[in-house]
CSV table of C-alpha atoms in Angstrom, one decimal:
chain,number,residue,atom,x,y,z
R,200,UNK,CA,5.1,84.4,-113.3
R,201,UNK,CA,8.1,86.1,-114.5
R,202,UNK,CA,9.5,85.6,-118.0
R,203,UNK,CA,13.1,85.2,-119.0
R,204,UNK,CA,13.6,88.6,-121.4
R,205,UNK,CA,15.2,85.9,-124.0
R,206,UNK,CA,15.2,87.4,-127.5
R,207,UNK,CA,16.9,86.8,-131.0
R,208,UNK,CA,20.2,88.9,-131.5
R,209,UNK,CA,18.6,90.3,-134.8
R,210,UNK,CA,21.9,91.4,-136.6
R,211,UNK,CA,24.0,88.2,-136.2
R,212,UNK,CA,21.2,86.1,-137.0
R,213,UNK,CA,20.2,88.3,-140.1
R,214,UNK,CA,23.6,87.9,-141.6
R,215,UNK,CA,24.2,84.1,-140.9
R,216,UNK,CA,20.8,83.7,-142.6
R,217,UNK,CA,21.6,85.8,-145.6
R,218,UNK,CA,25.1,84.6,-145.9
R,219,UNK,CA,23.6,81.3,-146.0
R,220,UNK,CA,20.8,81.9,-149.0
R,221,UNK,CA,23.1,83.8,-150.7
R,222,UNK,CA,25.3,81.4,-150.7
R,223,UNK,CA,22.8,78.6,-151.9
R,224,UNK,CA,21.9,81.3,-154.9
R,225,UNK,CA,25.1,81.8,-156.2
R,226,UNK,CA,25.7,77.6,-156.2
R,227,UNK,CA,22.2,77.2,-157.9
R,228,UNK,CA,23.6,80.1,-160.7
R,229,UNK,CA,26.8,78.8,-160.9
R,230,UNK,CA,25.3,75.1,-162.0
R,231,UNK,CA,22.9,76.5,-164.1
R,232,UNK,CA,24.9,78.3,-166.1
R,233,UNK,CA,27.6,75.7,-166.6
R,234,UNK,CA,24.4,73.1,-168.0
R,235,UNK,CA,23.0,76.4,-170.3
R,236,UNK,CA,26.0,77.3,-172.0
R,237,UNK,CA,28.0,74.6,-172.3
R,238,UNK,CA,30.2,74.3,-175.4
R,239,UNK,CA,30.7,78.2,-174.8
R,240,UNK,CA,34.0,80.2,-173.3
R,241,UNK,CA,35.2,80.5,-169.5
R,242,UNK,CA,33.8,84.7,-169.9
R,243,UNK,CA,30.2,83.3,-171.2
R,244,UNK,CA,29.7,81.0,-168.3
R,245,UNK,CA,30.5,84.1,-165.7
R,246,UNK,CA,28.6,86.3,-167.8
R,247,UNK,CA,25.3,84.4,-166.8
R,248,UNK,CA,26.6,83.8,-163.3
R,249,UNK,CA,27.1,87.5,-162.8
R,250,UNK,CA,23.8,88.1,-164.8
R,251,UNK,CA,22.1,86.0,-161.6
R,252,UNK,CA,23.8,87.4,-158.6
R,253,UNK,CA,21.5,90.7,-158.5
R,254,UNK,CA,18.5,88.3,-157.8
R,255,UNK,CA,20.2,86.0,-155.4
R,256,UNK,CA,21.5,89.6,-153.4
R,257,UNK,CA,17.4,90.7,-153.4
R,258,UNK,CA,16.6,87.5,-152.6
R,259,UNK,CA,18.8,86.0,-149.5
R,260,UNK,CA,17.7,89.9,-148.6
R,261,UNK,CA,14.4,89.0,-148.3
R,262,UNK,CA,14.5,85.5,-146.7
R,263,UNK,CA,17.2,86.9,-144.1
R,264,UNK,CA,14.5,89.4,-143.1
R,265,UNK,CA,11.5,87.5,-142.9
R,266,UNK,CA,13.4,84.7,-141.2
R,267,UNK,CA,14.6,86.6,-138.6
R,268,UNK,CA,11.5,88.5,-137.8
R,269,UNK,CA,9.9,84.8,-137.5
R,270,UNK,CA,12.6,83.3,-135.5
R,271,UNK,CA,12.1,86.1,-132.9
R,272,UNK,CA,8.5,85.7,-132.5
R,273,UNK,CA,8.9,82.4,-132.0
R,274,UNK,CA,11.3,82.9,-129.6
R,275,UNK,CA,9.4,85.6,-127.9
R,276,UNK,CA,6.1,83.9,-128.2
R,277,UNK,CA,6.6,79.9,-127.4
R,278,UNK,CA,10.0,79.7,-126.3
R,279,UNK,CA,9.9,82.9,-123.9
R,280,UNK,CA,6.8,81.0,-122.1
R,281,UNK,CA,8.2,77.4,-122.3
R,282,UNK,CA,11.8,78.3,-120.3
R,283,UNK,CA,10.0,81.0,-118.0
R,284,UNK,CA,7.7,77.8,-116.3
R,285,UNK,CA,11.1,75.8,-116.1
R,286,UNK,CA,12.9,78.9,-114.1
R,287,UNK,CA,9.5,79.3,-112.2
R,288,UNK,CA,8.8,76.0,-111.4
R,289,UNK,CA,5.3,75.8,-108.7
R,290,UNK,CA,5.6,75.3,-105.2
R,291,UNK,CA,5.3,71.7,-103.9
R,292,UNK,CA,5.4,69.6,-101.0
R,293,UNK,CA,8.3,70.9,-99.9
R,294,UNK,CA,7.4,74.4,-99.5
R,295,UNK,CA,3.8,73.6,-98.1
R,296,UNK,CA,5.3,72.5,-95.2
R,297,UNK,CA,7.4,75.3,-94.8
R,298,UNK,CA,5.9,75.6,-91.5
R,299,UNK,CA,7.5,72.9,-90.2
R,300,UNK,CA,11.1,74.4,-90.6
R,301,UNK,CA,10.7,77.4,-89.0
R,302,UNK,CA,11.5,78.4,-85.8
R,303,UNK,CA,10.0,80.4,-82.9
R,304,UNK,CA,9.5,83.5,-84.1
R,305,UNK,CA,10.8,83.5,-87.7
R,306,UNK,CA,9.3,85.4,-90.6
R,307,UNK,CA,9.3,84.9,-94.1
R,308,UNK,CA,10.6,88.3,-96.4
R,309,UNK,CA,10.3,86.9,-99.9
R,310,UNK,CA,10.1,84.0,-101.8
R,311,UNK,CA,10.4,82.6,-105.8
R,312,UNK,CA,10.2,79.7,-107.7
R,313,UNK,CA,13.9,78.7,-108.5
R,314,UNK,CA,15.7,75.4,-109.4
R,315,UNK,CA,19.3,74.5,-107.3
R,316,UNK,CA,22.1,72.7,-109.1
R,317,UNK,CA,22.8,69.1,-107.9
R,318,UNK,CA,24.5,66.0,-109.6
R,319,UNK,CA,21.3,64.8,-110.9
R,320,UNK,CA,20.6,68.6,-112.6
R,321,UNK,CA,18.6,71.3,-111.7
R,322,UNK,CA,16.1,70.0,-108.7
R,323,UNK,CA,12.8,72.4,-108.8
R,324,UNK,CA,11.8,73.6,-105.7
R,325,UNK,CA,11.5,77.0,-103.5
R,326,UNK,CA,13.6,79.9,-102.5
R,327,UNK,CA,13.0,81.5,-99.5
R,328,UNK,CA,14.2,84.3,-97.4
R,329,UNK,CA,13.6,84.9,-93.8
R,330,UNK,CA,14.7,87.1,-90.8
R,331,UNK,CA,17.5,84.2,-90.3
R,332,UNK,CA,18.0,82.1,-93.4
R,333,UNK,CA,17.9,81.9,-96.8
R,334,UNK,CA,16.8,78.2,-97.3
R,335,UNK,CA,15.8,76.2,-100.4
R,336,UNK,CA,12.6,74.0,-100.3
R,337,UNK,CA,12.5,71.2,-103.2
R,338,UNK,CA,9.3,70.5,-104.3
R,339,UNK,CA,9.6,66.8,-103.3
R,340,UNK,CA,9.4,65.6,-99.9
R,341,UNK,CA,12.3,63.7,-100.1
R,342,UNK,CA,14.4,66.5,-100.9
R,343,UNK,CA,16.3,67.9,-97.9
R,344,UNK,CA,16.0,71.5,-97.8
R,345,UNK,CA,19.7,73.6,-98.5
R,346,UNK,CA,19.6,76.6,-95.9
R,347,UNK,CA,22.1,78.9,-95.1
R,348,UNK,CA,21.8,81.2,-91.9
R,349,UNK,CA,22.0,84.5,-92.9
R,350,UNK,CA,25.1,85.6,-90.6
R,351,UNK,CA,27.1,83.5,-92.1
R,352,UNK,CA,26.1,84.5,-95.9
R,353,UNK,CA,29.5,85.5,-97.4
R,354,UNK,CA,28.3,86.7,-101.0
R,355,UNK,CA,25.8,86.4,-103.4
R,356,UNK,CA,26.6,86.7,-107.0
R,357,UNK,CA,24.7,86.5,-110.4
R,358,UNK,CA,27.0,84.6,-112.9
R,359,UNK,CA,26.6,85.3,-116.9
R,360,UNK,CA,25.5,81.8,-118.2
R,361,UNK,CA,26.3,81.2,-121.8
R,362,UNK,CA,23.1,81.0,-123.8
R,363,UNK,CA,22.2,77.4,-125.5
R,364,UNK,CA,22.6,79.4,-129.0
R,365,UNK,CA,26.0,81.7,-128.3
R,366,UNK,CA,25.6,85.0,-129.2
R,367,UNK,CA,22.4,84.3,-131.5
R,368,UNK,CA,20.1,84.3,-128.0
R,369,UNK,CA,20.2,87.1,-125.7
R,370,UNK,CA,18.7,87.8,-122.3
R,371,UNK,CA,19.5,84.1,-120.4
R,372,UNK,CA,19.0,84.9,-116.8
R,373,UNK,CA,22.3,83.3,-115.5
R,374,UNK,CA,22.9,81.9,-112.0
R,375,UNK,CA,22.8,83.2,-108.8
R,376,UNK,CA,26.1,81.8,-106.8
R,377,UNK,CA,25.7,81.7,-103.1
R,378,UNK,CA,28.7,81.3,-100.7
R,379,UNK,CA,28.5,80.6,-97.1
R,380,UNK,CA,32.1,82.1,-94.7
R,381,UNK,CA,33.0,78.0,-94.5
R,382,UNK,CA,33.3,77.8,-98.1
R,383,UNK,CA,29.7,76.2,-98.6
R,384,UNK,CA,28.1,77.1,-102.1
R,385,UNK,CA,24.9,76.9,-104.0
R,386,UNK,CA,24.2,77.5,-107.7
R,387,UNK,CA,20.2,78.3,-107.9
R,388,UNK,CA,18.4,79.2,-111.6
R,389,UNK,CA,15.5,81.5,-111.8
R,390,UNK,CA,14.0,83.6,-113.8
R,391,UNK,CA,15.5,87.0,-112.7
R,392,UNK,CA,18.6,87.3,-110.4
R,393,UNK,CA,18.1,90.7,-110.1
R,394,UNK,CA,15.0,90.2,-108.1
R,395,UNK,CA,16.4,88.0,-105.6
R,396,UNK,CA,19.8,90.6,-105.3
R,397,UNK,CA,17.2,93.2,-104.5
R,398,UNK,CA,16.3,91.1,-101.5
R,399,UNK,CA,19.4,91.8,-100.0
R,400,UNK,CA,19.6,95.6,-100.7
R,401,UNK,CA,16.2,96.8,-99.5
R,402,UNK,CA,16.9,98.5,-96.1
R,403,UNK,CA,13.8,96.6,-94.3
R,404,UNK,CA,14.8,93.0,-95.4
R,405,UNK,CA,18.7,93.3,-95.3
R,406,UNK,CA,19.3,93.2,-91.7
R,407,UNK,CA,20.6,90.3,-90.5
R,408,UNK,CA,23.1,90.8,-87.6
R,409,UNK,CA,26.1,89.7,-90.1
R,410,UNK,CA,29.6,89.8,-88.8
R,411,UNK,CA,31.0,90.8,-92.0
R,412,UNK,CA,29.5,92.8,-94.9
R,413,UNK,CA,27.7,90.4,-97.6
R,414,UNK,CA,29.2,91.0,-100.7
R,415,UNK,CA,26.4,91.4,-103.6
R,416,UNK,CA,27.4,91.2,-106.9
């Protein structure tokens, strides 16, 4: 199975964490010195608040550290593991009886474990590419397989998907876009675009008697 490089940005999420406790700090201080010298002057009661604010620097320091170094292994531990099964769903029904769709002759190149986008969300299933098609298989019977012959592939694209978190996560696969010549398109997820790009740039699976060049990109 492959695994979604996802990752912690480390800086943004070390200062939002740190900005954060500090902040805390400072508001803890600032009480507490208004409740231990009350009765005194305005300069007493930011004399003890400035007295505190070397501790809470050292201390949101520490907790920004730590707490970053845990939220990564978490992410790269659990959550890596957890979305890489949802990009690489198994085989089903579907692609056991692959057979069936084929036609006289027809090999298969490659395959993956991918999701396609459809108005119910992302259906798990198969991708497949052959000497003639590049088809998707669900893994449900029921679901009618999306297959587009190879001569008419117009482009194939990986589109930058904006990560649940913003900029806090980093290394979301994306999608990879697929656009027939008659204006037919397909979004499928899966856990590295790249991969299935590659398909279409290796020498001995690219052929595919196309009328016009397929735009990769």
């Amino acid at each position: 199975m492959t695994f979604p490089p996802l990752r912690m940005a480390f800086w943004p999420v070390f200062c939002r964490i740190y900005l954060v406790t500090f902040s805390i700090q400072q508001f803890i201080a600032f009480n507490k010195s208004r409740q231990m010298f009350r009765g005194h002057g305005i300069s007493r009661h930011l004399a003890g608040f400035v007295e505190f604010t070397p501790y809470a620097l050292v201390l949101a320091l520490l907790v920004a550290a730590l707490g970053t170094v845990v939220l990564d292994l978490v992410v790269r531990v659990l959550v890596r593991g957890l979305v890489g099964m949802w990009y690489h769903p198994r085989p089903g029904a579907g692609f056991a009886g692959l057979g069936f769709h084929l036609e006289s002759g027809e090999q298969v190149l490659q395959s993956c474990g991918a999701r396609i986008s459809e108005r119910c969300g992302w259906v798990p299933g198969t991708l497949v590419l052959t000497d003639r098609r590049l088809a998707f298989y669900g893994s449900n019977w029921h679901n009618d397989p999306v297959v587009f012959r190879r001569a008419e592939l117009a482009s194939i694209r990986h589109k930058v998907s904006r990560a649940p978190l913003g900029s806090l996560l980093l290394g979301v696969p994306g999608r990879l876009v697929v656009r027939a010549g008659n204006g037919t398109e397909a979004a499928f997820a899966m856990a590295d675009p790249a991969d299935v790009l590659a398909w279409f740039q290796r020498p001995d699976l690219a052929a595919s008697g196309q009328a016009t060049p397929l735009l990769i990109a």
